[in-house]
Short mmCIF file of C-alpha atoms and ligand atoms in Angstrom, two decimals:
data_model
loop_
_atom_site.label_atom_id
_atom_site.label_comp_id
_atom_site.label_asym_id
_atom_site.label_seq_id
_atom_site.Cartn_x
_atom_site.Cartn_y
_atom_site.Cartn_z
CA UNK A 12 161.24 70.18 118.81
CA UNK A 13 158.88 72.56 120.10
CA UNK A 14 155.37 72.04 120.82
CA UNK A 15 152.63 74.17 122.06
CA UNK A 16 149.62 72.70 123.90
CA UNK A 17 146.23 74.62 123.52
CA UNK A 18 143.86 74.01 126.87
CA UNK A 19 143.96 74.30 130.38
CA UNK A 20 142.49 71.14 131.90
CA UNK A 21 143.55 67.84 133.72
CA UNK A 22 143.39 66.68 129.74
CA UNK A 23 146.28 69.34 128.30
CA UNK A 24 148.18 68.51 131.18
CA UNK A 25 148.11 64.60 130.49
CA UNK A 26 149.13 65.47 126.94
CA UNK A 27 151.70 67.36 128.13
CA UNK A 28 153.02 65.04 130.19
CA UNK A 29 153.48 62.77 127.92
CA UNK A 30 154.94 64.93 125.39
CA UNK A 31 157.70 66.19 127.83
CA UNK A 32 158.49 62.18 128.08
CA UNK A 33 159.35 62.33 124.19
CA UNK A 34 163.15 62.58 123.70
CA UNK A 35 162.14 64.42 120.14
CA UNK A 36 160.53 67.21 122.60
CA UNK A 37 162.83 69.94 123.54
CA UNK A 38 160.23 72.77 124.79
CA UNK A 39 156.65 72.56 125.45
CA UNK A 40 154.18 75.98 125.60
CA UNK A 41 150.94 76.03 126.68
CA UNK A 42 148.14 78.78 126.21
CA UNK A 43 146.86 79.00 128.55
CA UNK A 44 147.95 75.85 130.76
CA UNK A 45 147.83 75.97 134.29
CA UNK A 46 150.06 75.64 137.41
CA UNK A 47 150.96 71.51 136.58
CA UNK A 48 151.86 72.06 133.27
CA UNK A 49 154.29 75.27 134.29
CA UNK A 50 155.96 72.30 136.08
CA UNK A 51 157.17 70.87 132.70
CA UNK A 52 156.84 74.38 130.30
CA UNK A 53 155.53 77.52 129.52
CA UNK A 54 151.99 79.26 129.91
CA UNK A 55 151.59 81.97 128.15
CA UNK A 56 148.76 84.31 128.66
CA UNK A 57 145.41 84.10 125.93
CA UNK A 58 142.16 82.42 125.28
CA UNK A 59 141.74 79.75 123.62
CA UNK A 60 139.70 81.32 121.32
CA UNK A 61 142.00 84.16 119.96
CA UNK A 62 143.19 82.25 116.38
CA UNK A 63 145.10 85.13 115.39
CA UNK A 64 146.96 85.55 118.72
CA UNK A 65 147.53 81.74 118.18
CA UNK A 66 149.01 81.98 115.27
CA UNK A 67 151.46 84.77 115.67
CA UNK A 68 152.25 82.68 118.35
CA UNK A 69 153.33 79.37 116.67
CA UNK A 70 155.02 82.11 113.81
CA UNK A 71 156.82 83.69 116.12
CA UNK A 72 158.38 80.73 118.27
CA UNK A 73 158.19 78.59 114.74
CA UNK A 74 156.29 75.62 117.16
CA UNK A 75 157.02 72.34 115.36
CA UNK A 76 153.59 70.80 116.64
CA UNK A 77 150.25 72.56 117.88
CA UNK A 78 147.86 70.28 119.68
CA UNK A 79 144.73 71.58 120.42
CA UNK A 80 143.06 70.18 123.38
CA UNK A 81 139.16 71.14 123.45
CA UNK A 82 136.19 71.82 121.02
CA UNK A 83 135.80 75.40 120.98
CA UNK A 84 138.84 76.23 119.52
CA UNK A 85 138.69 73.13 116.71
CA UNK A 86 134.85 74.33 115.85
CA UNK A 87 136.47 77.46 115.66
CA UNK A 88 138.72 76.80 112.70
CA UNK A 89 141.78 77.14 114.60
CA UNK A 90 143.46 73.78 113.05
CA UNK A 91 142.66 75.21 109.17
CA UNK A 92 144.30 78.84 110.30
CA UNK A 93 147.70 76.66 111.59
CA UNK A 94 147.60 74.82 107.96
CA UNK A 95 147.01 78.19 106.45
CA UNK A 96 150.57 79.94 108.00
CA UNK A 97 152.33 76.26 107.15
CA UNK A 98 152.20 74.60 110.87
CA UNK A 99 151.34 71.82 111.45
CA UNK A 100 148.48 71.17 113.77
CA UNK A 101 147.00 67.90 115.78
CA UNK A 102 142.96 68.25 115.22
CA UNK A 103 140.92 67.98 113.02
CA UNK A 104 139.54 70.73 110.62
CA UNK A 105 136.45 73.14 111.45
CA UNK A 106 134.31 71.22 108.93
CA UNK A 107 135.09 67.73 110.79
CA UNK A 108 134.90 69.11 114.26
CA UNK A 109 131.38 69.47 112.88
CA UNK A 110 130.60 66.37 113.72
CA UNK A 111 130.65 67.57 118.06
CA UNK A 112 129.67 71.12 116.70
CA UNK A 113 126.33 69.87 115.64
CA UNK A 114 124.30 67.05 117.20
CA UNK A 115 122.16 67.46 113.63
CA UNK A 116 125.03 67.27 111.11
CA UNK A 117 126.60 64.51 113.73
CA UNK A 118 123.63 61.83 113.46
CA UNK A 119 123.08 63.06 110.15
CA UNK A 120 126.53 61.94 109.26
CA UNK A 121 125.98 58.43 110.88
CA UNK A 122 122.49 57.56 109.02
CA UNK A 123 124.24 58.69 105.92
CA UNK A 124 126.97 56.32 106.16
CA UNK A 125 125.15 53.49 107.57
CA UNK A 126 127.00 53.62 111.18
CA UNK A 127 124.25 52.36 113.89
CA UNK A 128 122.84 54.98 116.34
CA UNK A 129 119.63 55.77 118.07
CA UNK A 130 116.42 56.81 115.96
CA UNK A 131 115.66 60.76 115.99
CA UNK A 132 114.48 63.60 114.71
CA UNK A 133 116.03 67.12 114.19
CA UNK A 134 114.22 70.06 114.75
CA UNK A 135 114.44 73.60 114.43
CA UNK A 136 111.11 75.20 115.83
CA UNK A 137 109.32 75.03 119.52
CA UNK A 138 105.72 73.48 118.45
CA UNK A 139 107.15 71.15 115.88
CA UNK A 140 109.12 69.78 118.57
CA UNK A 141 106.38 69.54 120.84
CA UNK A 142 104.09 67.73 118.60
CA UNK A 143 107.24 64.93 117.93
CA UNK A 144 107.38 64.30 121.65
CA UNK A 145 104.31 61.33 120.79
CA UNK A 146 106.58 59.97 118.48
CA UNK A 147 108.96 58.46 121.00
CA UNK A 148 108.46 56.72 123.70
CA UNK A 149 109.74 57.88 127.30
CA UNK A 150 112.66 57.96 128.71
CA UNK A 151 113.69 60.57 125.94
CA UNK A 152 116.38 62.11 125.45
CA UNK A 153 117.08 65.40 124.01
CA UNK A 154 119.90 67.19 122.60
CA UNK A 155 120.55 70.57 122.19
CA UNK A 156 122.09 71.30 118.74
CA UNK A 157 125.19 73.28 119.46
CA UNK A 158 128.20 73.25 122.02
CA UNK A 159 126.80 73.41 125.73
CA UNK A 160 129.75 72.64 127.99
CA UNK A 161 128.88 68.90 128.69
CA UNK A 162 124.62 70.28 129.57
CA UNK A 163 123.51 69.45 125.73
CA UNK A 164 121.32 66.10 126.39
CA UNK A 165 119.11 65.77 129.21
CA UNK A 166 117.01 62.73 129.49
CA UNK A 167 113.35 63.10 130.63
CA UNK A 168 110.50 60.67 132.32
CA UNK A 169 107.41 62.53 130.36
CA UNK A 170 105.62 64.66 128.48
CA UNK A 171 105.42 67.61 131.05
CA UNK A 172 108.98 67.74 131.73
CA UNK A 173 110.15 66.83 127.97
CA UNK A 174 107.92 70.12 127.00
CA UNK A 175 109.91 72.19 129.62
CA UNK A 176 112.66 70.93 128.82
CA UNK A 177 112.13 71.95 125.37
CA UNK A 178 111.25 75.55 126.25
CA UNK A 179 114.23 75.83 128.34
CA UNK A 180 116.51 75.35 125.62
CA UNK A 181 114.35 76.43 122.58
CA UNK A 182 112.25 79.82 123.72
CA UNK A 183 114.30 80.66 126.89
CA UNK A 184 117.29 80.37 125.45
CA UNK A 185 119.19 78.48 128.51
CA UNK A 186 122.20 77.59 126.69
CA UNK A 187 123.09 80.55 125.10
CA UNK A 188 121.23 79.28 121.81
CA UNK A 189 123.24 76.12 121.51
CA UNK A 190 119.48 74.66 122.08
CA UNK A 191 117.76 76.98 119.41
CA UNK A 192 117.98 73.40 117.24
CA UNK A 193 116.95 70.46 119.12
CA UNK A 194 117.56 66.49 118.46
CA UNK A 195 115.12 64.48 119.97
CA UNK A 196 116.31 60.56 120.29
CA UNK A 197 115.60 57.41 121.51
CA UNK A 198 116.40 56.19 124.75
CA UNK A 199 119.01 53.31 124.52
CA UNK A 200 119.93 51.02 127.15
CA UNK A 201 123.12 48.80 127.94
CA UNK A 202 126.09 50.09 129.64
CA UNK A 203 128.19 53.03 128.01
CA UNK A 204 132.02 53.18 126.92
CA UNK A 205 134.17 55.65 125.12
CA UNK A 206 136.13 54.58 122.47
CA UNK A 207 139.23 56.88 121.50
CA UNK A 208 141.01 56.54 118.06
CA UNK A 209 144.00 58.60 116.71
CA UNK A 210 143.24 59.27 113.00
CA UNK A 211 145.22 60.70 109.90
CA UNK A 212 142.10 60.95 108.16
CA UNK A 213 143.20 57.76 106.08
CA UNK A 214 143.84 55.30 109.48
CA UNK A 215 142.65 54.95 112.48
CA UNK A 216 144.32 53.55 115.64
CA UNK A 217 141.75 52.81 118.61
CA UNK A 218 143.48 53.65 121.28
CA UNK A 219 142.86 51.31 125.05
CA UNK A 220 139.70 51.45 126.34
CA UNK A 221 138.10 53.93 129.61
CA UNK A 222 135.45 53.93 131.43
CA UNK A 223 133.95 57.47 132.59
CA UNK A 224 131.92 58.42 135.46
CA UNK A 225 129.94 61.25 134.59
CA UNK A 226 127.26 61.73 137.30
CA UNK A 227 127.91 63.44 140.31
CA UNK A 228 127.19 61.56 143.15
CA UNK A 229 127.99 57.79 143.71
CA UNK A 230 125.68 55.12 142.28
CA UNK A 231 125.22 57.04 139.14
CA UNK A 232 122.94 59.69 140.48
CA UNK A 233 122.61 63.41 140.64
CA UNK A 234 123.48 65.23 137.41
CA UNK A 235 125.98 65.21 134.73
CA UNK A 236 128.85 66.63 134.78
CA UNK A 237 132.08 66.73 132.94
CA UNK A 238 133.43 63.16 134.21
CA UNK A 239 134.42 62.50 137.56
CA UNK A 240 136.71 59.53 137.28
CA UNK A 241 137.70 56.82 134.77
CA UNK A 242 139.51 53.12 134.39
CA UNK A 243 141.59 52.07 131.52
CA UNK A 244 140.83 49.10 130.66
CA UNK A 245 136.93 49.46 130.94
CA UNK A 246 136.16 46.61 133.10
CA UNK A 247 132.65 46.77 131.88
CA UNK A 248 134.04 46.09 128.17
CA UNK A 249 133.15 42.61 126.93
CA UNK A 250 135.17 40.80 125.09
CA UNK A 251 135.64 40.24 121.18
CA UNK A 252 134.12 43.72 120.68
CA UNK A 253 137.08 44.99 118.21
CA UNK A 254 136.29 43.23 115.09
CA UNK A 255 132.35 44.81 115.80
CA UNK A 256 133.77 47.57 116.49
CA UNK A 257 135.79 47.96 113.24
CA UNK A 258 133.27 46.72 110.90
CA UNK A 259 130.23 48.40 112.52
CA UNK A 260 131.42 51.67 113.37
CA UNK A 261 135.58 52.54 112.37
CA UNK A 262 134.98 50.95 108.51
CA UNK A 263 131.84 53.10 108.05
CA UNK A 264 133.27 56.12 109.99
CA UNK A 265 136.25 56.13 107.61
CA UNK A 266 134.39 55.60 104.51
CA UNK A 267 131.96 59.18 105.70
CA UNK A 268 135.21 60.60 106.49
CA UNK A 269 136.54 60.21 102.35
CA UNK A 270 133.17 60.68 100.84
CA UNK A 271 132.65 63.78 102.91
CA UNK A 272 135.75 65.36 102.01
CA UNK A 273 136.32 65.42 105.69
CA UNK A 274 140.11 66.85 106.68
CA UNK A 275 140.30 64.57 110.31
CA UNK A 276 143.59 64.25 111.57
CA UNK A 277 143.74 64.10 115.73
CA UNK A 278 141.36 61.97 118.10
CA UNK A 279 138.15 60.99 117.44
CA UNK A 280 136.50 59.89 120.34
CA UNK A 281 132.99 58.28 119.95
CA UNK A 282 130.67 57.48 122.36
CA UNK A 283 129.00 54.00 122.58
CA UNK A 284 125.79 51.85 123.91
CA UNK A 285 126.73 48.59 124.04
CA UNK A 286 123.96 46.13 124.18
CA UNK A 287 124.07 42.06 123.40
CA UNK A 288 126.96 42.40 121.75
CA UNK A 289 126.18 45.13 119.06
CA UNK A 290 127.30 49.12 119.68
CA UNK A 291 125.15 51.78 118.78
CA UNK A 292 127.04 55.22 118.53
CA UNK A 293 126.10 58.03 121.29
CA UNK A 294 128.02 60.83 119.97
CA UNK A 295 131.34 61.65 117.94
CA UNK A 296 133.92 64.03 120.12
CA UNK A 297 136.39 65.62 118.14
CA UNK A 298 139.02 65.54 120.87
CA UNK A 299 140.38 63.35 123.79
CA UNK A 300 137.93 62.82 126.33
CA UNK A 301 138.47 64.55 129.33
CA UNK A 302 139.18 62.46 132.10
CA UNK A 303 139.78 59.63 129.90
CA UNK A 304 143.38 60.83 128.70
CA UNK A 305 144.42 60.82 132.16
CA UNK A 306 143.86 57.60 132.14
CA UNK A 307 144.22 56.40 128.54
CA UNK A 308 147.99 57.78 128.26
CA UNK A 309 148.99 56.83 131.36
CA UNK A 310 149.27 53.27 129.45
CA UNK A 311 150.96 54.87 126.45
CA UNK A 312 154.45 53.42 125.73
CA UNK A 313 154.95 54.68 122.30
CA UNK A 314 156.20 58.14 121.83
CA UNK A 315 152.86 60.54 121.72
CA UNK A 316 154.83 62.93 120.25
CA UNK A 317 155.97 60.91 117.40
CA UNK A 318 152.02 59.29 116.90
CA UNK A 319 150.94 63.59 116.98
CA UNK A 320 153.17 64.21 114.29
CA UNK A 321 152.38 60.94 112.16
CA UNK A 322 148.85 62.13 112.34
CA UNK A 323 149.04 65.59 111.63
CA UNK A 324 151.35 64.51 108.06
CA UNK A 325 148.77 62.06 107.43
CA UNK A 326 151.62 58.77 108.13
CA UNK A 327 150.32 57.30 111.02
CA UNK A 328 150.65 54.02 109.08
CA UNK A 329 154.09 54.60 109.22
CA UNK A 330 153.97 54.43 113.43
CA UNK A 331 153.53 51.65 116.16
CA UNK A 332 151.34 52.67 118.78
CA UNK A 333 152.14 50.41 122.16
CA UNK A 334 149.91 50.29 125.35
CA UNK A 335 151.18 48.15 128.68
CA UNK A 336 148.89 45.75 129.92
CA UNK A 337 148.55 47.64 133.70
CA UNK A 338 145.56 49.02 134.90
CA UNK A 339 145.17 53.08 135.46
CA UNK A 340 142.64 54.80 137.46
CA UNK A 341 142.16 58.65 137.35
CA UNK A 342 139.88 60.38 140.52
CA UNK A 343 138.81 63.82 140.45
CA UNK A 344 138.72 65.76 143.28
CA UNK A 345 135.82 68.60 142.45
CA UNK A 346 134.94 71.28 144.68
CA UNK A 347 131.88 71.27 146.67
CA UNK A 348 128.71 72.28 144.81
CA UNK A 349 130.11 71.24 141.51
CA UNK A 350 128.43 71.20 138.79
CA UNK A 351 126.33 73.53 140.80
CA UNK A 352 127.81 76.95 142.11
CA UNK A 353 131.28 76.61 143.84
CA UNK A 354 133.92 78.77 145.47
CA UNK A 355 137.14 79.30 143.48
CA UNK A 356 140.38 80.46 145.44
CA UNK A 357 140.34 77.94 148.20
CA UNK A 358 143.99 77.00 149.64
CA UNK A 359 144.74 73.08 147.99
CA UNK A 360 147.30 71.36 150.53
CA UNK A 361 149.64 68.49 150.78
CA UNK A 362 149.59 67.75 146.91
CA UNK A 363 153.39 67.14 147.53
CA UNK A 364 152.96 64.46 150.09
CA UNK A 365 151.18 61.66 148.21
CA UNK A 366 153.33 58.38 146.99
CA UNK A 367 155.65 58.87 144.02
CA UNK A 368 154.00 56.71 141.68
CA UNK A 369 150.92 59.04 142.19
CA UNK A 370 150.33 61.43 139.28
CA UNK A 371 148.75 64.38 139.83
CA UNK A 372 147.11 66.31 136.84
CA UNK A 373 146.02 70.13 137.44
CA UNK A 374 142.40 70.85 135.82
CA UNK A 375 141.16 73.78 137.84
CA UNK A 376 143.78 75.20 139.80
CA UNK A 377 145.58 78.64 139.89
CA UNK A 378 148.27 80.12 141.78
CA UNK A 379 147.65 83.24 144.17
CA UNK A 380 150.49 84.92 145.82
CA UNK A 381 152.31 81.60 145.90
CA UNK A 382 149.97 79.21 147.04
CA UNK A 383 147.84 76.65 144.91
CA UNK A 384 144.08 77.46 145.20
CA UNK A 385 141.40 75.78 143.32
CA UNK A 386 140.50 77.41 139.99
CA UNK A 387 137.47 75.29 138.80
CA UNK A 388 134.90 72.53 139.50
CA UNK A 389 137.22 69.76 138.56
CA UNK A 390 140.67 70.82 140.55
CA UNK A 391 142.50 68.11 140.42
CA UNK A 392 142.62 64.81 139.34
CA UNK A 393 144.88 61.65 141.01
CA UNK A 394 146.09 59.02 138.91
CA UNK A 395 147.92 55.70 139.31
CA UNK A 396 148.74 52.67 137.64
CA UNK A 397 148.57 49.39 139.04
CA UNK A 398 148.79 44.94 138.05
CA UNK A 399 145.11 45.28 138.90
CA UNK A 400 142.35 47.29 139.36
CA UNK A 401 142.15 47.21 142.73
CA UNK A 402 146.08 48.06 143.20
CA UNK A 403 145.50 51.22 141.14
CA UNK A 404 142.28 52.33 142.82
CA UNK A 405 144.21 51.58 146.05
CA UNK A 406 146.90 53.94 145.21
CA UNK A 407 144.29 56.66 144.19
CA UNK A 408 142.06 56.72 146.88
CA UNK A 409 145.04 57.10 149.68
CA UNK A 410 146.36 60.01 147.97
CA UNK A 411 142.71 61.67 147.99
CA UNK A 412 142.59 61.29 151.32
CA UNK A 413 146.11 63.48 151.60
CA UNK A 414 145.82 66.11 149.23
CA UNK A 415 143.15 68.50 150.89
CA UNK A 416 141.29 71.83 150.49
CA UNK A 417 137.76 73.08 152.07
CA UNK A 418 134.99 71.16 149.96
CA UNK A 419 136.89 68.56 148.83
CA UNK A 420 134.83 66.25 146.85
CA UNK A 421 135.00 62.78 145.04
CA UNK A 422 133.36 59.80 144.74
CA UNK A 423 134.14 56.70 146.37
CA UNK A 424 133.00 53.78 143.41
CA UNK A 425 135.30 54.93 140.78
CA UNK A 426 135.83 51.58 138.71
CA UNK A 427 132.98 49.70 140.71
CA UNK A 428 129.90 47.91 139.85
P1 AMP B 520 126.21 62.77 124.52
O1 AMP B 520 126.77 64.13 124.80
O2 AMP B 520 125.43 62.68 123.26
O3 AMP B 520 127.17 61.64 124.73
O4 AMP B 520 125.20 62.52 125.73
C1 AMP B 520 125.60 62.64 127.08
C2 AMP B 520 125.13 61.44 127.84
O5 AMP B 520 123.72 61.28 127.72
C3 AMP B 520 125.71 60.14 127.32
O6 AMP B 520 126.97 59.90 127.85
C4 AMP B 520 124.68 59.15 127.78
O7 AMP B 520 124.84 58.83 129.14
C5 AMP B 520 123.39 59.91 127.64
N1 AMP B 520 122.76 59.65 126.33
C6 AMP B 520 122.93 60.34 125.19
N2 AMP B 520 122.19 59.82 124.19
C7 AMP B 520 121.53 58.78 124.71
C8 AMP B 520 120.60 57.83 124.19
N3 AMP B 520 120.17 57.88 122.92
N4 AMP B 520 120.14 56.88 125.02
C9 AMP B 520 120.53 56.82 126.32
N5 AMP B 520 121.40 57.68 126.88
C10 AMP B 520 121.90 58.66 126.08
N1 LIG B 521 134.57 62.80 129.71
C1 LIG B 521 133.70 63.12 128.67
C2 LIG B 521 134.18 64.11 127.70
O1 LIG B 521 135.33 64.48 127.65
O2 LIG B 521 133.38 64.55 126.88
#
C-alpha cells in the first residue's frame, strides 16, 4: 500500500514512523516532509496548502491512504477534495475541523451538546468586548477566533492589559485577523491534560494519555509555545477518570458529532481542566497533538496503518487498538530565542551518536549542501521508552546532551512536578 503523509513536523514524522512499521505499507510520500522522514520515504516538493497539487498527487501515484497532519490544510477542505476524486483520506472534513477553526463555533458546539467547558462570551466588535471585560473576573483569558499558530489565547491579570490585549488582536490586527472575533472565558484552574481519540465519526478510541509542556522556560514560565516536551502516561492523570471521561465529554461529543451532521473521521484531540475529579473541556484539536504523537505512538502496538484505514471507511469497530504498558518521554531541542526570533541554518551534530533505543524525530530541520542544519524553532525532538519514568527521561536527557548545534535549547523538568 501506498500512503502519503501531509506535514513537515516532529508529528508527520512520528506518523510516519509508525506507518513504515506496518507490513500492509509498501511506500510512504510525504509533502512536504523533512530530512527524518526522507530516511523512511519520499518528500516531494509543495505546500500544504495547494489542494489541487494534492490531489493530482494522490491521482497520479493512486495513494491508498492520505493522512493529513496539521489544521490548515483540514480547515482548508483538503480531506472533502480527497473524498471528492475517490481517496480515501485520514481527517476529518472542513465543516468538523470547524470545531479548531473557530474558538466561537467550538464552545458553541460544547454548550449545545451539554459537554462541560468554561463560561464565555463571543464577540465580534472592539467596545462590546471592552464593556464584557466586568463581566469576568481576572485572570481572563481570551481567545482569538481563528487559527493563530498556537498565539490564539493569552491569559491576562487586569483590565489595562485585557483592553490591550483586545486591541492587539481586534483593531491592530496582530494575528493576521484570526483575532477580528474574540472569545472571552473564564479562568479555570486544576492541572491540564490532552486527551487524543481516533474516531470514525460513529466510535471513538481514546488513545493513552500525554502530558505537554507548553511554556518555554522551566517551572512553567515564559510564554507559550508549541509544546516543548511530553510523557505518555500523564503522571499527573488521576485515576478512574475514563468512565468521566466517556460520559461527560466522548458520549456528548459523539452525540454533537450525529446531530450536527458532522463528517469526523481522524483524531480528535481535546483539551482538558481537570479539577476534583470532574473535566471541563479547553479546546477541541482536529489533529494529533504535536509533541504528544511522539510520545503517544511510541506506545502503539497495533498496526497505525490498519487503525488509519478503519477510520477513514468508518470500521474502526472492526479494529483492536493495543498500547504497552512502558513509559515514553519526548524532549525538544528548540533553538535559542524560540518562540521569539531565531537563526535557521545552524550546523546540528552528532544526531548519529546517541543510544539505539533513542528515537529521533525531525521537526525543523533541513539539509544544506549535505549537512543537517536547523530549519525551525522546534528542531528536533528525542524520544525514548522506558519500565519507568525516570528510565525514559534518563535515556532522553543523555542523548540531549550529545546531539548539538549553536543555541541548543531544552528544558530540564520534562515529566516533573
Ligand atoms: P487552547 O488553545 O484553547 O487550549 O488554549 C491554550 C492554553 O491556554 C491551554 O492549554 C491552557 O493552558 C490555557 N487556557 C485556555 N483556556 C483556558 C481557561 N479557560 N482557563 C485556564 N487556562 C486556559
Ligand atoms: N502540543 C499542543 C498542540 O499540538 O496543539
Amino acid at each position: 500500500m501506498k500512503v502519503l503523509v501531509i506535514g513537515s513536523g516532529g508529528r508527520e514524522h512520528a506518523i510516519a514512523y509508525k506507518l513504515n512499521q506496518s507490513p500492509q505499507v509498501d511506500q510512504i510520500y510525504a509533502i512536504p516532509g523533512n530530512p527524518g522522514i526522507a530516511q523512511i520515504g519520499t518528500c516531494v516538493d509543495g505546500s500544504v496548502e495547494d489542494n489541487d497539487m494534492i490531489v493530482s498527487f494522490v491521482k497520479e501515484h493512486q495513494i491508498d491512504l492520505t493522512v493529513i497532519g496539521p489544521e490548515v490544510p483540514l480547515c482548508n477542505g483538503l480531506a472533502d477534495d480527497l473524498e471528492a476524486a475517490g481517496f480515501l483520506a485520514f481527517g476529518p472534513t472542513r465543516h468538523a475541523a470547524t470545531l479548531e477553526g473557530s474558538k466561537a463555533f467550538s464552545k458553541d458546539f460544547m454548550i449545545r451538546h451539554h459537554i462541560p467547558t468554561a463560561r464565555y462570551v463571543e464577540v465580534t466588535d472592539y467596545q462590546d468586548a471592552v464593556n464584557q471585560i466586568d463581566h469576568f473576573d481576572f485572570p481572563l483569558v481570551i481567545k482569538a477566533d481563528g487559527l493563530a499558530a498556537g498565539k490564539g489565547v493569552v491569559i491576562v491579570d487586569n483590565k489595562d492589559d485585557a483592553i490591550k490585549t483586545l486591541k492587539e488582536m481586534m483593531v491592530d490586527g496582530a494575528l493576521d485577523g484570526a483575532g477580528s472575533k474574540v472569545v472571552l472565558e473564564e479562568f479555570l484552574t486544576g492541572f491540564e491534560c490532552s486527551l487524543l481519540c481516533f474516531t470514525d465519526g460513529k466510535t471513538i478510541v481514546p488513545m493513552v494519555s500525554a502530558k505537554d509542556h507548553k511554556q518555554i522556560f522551566d517551572g512553567n514560565k515564559g510564554p507559550n509555545t508549541g509544546g516543548m516536551g511530553t510523557v505518555s502516561p500523564n503522571p499527573f492523570m488521576p485515576d478512574n477518570m475514563d468512565e468521566v471521561l466517556k460520559e461527560t465529554v466522548l458520549d456528548p461529543f459523539m452525540k454533537g458529532l450525529k446531530e450536527d451532521h458532522m463528517d469526523y473521521r481522524g483524531v480528535v484531540f481535546i483539551g482538558l481542566m481537570i479539577e476534583n475529579g470532574q473535566a471541563k473541556v479547553l479546546e477541541f484539536n482536529v489533529r494529533f497533538g504535536d509533541p504528544e504523537t511522539q510520545s503517544i505512538l511510541l506506545r502503539l502496538d497495533s498496526d497505525l496503518y490498519e487503525i488509519m484505514v478503519a477510520c477513514a471507511k468508518r470500521e474502526l469497530d472492526q479494529v483492536e487498538v493495543k498500547w504497552s504498558n512502558n513509559h515514553v518521554a519526548c524532549l525538544v531541542l528548540a533553538s535559542g530565542g524560540y518562540p521569539g526570533k531565531y537563526e535557521k541554518g545552524i550546523e546540528i551534530s552528532h544526531v548519529e551518536d546517541v543510544a539505539d533505543d533513542i528515537v529521533v524525530f525531525h521537526a525543523g530541520t533541513a539539509l544544506k549542501d549535505g549537512k543537517l542544519v536547523t530549519n525551525g524553532g522546534r528542531v528536533l525532538n528525542i524520544c525514548a521508552k522506558g519500565q519507568s519514568l525516570k528510565e525514559a527521561l534518563d535515556k532522553v536527557y543523555q542523548a540531549a546532551n550529545i546531539i548539538d548545534f549553536d543555541g541548543k535549547y531544552y528544558r530540564k523538568d520534562i515529566g516533573l512536578r
